[in-house]
PDB file of C-alpha atoms in Angstrom:
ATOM      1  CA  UNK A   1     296.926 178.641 131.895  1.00 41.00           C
ATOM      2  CA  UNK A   2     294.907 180.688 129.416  1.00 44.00           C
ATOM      3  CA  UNK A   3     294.558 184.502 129.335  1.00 43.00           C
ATOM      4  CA  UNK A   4     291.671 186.114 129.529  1.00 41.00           C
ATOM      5  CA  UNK A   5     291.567 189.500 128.181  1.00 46.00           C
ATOM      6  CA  UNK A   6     288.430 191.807 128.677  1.00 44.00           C
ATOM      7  CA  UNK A   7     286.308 193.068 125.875  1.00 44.00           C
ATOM      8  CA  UNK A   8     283.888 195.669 125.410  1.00 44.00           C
ATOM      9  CA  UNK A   9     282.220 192.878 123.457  1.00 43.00           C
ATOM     10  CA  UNK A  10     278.707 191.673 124.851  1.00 44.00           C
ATOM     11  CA  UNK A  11     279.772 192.849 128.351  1.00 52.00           C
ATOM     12  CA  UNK A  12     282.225 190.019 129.253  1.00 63.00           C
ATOM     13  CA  UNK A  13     285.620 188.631 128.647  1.00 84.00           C
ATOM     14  CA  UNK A  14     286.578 186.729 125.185  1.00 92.00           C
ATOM     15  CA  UNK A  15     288.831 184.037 125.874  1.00 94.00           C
ATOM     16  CA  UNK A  16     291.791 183.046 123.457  1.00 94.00           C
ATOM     17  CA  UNK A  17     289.597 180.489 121.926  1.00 95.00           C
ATOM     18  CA  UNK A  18     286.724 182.796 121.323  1.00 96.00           C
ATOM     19  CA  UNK A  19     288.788 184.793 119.587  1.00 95.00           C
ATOM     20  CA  UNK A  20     290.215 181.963 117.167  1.00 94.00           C
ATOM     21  CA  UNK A  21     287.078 180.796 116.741  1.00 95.00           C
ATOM     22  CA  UNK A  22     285.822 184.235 115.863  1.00 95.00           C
ATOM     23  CA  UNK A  23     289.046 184.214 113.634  1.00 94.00           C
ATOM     24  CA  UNK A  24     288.394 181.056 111.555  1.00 92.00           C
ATOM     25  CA  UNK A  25     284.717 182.053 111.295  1.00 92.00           C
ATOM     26  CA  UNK A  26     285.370 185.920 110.123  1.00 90.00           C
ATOM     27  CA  UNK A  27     287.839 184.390 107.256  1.00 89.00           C
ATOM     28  CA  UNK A  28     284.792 181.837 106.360  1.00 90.00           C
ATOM     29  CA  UNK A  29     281.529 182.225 107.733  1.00 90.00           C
ATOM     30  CA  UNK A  30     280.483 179.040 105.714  1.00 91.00           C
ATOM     31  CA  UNK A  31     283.395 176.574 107.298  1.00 93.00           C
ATOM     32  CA  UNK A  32     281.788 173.749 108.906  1.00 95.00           C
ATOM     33  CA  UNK A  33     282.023 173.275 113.060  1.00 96.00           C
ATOM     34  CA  UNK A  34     284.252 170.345 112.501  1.00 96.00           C
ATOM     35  CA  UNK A  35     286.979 172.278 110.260  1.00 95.00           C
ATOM     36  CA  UNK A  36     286.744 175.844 112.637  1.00 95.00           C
ATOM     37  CA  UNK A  37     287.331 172.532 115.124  1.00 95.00           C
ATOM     38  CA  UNK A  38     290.143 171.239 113.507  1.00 95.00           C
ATOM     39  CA  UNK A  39     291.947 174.820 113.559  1.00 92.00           C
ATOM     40  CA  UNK A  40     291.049 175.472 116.716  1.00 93.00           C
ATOM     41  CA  UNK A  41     291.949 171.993 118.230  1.00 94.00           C
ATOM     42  CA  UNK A  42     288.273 171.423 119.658  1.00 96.00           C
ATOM     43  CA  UNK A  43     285.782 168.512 118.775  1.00 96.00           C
ATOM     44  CA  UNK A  44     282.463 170.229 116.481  1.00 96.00           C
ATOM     45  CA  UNK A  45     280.288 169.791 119.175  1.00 97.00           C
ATOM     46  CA  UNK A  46     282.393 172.534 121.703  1.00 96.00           C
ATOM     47  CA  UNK A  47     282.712 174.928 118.693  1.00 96.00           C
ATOM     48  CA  UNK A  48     278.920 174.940 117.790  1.00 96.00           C
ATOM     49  CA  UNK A  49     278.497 175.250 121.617  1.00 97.00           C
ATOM     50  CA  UNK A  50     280.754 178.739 121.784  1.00 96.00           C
ATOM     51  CA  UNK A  51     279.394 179.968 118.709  1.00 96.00           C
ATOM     52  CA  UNK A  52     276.150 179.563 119.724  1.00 96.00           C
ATOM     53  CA  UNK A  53     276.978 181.063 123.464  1.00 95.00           C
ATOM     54  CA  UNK A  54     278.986 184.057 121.352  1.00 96.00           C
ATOM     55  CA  UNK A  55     275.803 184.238 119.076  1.00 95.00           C
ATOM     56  CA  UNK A  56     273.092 184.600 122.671  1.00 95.00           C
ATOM     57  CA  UNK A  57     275.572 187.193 123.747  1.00 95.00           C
ATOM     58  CA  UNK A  58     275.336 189.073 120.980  1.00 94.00           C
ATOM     59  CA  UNK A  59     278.944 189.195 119.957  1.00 95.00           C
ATOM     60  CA  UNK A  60     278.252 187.370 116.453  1.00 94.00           C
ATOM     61  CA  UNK A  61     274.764 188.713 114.947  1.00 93.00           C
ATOM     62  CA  UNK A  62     274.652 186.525 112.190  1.00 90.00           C
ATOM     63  CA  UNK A  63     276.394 185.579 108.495  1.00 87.00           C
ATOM     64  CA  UNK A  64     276.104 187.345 105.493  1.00 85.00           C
ATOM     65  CA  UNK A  65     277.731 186.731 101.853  1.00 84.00           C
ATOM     66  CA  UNK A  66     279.516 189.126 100.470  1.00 82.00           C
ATOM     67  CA  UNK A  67     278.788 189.897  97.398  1.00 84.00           C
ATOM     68  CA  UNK A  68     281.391 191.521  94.453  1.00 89.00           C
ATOM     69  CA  UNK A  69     279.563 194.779  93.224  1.00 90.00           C
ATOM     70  CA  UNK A  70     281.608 195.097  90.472  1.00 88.00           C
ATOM     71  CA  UNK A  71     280.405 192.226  88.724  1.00 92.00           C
ATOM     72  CA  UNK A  72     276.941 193.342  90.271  1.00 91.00           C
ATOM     73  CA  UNK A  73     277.222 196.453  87.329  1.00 92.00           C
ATOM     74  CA  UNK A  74     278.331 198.850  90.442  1.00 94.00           C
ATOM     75  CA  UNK A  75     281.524 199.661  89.461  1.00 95.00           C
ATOM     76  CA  UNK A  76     281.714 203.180  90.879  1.00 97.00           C
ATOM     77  CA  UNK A  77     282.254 203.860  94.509  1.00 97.00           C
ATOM     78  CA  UNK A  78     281.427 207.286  96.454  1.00 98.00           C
ATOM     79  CA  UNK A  79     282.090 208.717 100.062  1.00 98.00           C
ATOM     80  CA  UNK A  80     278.933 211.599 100.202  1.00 98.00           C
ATOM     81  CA  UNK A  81     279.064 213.970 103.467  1.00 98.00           C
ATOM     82  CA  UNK A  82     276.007 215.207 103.880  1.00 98.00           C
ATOM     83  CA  UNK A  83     274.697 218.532 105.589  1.00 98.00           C
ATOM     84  CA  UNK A  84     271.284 218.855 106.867  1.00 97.00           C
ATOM     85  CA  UNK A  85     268.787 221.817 107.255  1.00 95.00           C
ATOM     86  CA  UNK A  86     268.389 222.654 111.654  1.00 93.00           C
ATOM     87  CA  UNK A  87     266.263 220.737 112.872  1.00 92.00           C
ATOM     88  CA  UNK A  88     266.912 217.514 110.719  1.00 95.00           C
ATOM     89  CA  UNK A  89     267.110 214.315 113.217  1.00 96.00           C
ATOM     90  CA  UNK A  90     268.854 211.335 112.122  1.00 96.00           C
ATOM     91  CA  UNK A  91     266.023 209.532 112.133  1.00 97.00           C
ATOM     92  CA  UNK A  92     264.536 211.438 109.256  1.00 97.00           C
ATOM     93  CA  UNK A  93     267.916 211.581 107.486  1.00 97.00           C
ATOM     94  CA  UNK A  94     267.603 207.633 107.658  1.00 97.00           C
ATOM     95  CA  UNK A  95     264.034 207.626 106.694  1.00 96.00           C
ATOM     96  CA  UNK A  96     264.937 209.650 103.512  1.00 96.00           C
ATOM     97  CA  UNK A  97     268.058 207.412 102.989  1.00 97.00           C
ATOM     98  CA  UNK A  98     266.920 204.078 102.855  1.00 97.00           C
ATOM     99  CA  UNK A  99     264.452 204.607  99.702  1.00 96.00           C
ATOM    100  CA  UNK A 100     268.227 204.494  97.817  1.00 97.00           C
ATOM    101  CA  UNK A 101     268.910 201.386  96.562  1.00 95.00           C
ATOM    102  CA  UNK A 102     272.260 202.867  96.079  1.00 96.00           C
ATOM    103  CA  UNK A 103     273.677 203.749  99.729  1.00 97.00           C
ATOM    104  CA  UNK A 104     275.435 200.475 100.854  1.00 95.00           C
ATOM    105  CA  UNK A 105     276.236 202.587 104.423  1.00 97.00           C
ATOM    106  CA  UNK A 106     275.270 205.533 106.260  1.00 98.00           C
ATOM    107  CA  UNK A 107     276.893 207.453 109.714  1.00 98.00           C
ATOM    108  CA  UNK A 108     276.502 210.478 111.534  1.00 97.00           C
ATOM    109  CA  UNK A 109     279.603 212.171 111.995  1.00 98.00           C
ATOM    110  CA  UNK A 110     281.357 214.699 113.866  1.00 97.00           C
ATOM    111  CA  UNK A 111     282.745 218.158 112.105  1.00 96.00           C
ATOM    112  CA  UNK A 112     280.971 220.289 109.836  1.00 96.00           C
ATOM    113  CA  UNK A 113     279.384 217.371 107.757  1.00 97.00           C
ATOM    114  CA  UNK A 114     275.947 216.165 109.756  1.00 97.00           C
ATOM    115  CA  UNK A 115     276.661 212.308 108.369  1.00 98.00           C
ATOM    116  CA  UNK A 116     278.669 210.226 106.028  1.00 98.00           C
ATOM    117  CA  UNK A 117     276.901 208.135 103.097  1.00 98.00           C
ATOM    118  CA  UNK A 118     278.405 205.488 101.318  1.00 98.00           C
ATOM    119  CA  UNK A 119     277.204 204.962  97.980  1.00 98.00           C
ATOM    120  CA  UNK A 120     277.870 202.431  94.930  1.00 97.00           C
ATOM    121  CA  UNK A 121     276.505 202.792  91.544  1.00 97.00           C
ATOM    122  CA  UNK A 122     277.151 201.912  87.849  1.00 97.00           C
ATOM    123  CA  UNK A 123     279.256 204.427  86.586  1.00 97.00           C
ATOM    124  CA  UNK A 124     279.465 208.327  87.330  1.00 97.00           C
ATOM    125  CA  UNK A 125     276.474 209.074  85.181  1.00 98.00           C
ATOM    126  CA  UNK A 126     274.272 206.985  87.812  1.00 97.00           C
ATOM    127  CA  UNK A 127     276.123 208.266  90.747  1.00 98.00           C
ATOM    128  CA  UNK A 128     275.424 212.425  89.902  1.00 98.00           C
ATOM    129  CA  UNK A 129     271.907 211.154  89.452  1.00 98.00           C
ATOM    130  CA  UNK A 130     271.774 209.983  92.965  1.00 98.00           C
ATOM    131  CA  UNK A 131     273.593 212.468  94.514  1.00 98.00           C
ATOM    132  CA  UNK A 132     271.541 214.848  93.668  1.00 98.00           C
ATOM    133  CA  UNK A 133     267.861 213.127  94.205  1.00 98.00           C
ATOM    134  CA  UNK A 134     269.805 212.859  97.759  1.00 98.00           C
ATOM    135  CA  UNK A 135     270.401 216.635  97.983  1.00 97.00           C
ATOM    136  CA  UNK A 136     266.614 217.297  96.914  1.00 97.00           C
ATOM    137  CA  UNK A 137     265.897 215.674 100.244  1.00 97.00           C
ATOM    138  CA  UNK A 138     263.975 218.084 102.461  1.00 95.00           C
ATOM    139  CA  UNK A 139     266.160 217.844 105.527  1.00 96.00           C
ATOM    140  CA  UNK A 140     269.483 218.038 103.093  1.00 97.00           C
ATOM    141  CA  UNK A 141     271.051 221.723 102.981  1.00 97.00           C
ATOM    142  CA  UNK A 142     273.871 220.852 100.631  1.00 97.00           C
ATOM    143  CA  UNK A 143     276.768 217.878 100.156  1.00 98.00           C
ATOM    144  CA  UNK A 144     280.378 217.176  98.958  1.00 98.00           C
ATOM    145  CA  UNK A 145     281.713 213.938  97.446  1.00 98.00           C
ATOM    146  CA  UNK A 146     284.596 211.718  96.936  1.00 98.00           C
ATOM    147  CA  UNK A 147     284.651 209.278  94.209  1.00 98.00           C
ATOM    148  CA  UNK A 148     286.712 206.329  94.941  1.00 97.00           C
ATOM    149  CA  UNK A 149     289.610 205.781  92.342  1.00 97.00           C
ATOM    150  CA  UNK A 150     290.804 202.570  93.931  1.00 95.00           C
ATOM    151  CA  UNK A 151     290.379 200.743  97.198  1.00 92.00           C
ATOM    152  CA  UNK A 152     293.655 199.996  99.371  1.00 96.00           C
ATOM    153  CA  UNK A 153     292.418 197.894 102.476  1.00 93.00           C
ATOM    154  CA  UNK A 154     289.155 196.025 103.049  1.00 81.00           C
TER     155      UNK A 154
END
């Protein structure tokens, strides 16, 4: 009998073979239908069939590569909270965020900080630079950073 667990996950139930599936393709979004199939003990054809009914439902939004941005040149790594000025709405926080080539990831966030930017850049020379172009943003009042010194998980 299989289990079916709920999940908050395009408003229905994932069933154990959605979640293998998702498994296989999260460990190697360019593995063919027939070898998720082999792993998953199901012919191509009823993989590409869930995949596509997990992709209509919104629980897989696409594939991506991952790239290495160290040997990109961006070698240093930066958690920036950011406070804004009242009245600031995260849509013009986002507005003034996205002409940085540099933020990889952006959040607002609960507690005294207004939102959390992640940023990568080539070295710390680069990454004061943007820093502060970010704090001469008109909606930004101020910020405080953390450099990364070495990654544990991810």
């Amino acid at each position: 009998m299989t289990t079916h667990r709920p999940s908050e996950l395009g408003g229905a139930a994932l069933d154990e073979t959605d979640r293998l599936l998702l498994e296989h393709l999260s460990r190697d979004g360019r593995a063919s239908y027939a070898e998720i199939g082999l792993l998953a003990n199901l012919s191509a054809t009823a993989v590409r069939r869930r995949i596509d009914r997990l992709r209509a439902r919104g629980v897989v939004r696409g594939f991506t590569v991952v790239l290495d941005p160290a040997l990109l040149g961006w070698r240093t790594e930066a958690f920036v909270e950011v406070y804004c000025r009242a009245r600031t709405s995260p849509e013009e926080l986002m507005a003034s965020l996205r002409q940085f080539p540099e933020v990889v990831a952006a959040w607002t966030v609960t507690g005294d900080a207004d939102a959390l930017v992640h940023l990568r850049a080539a070295d710390t020379r680069h990454l004061e630079g943007v820093i502060e172009r970010i704090r001469k943003e008109p909606g930004v009042q101020r910020s405080r950073s953390s450099v990364v010194l070495s990654q544990l998980i991810g």
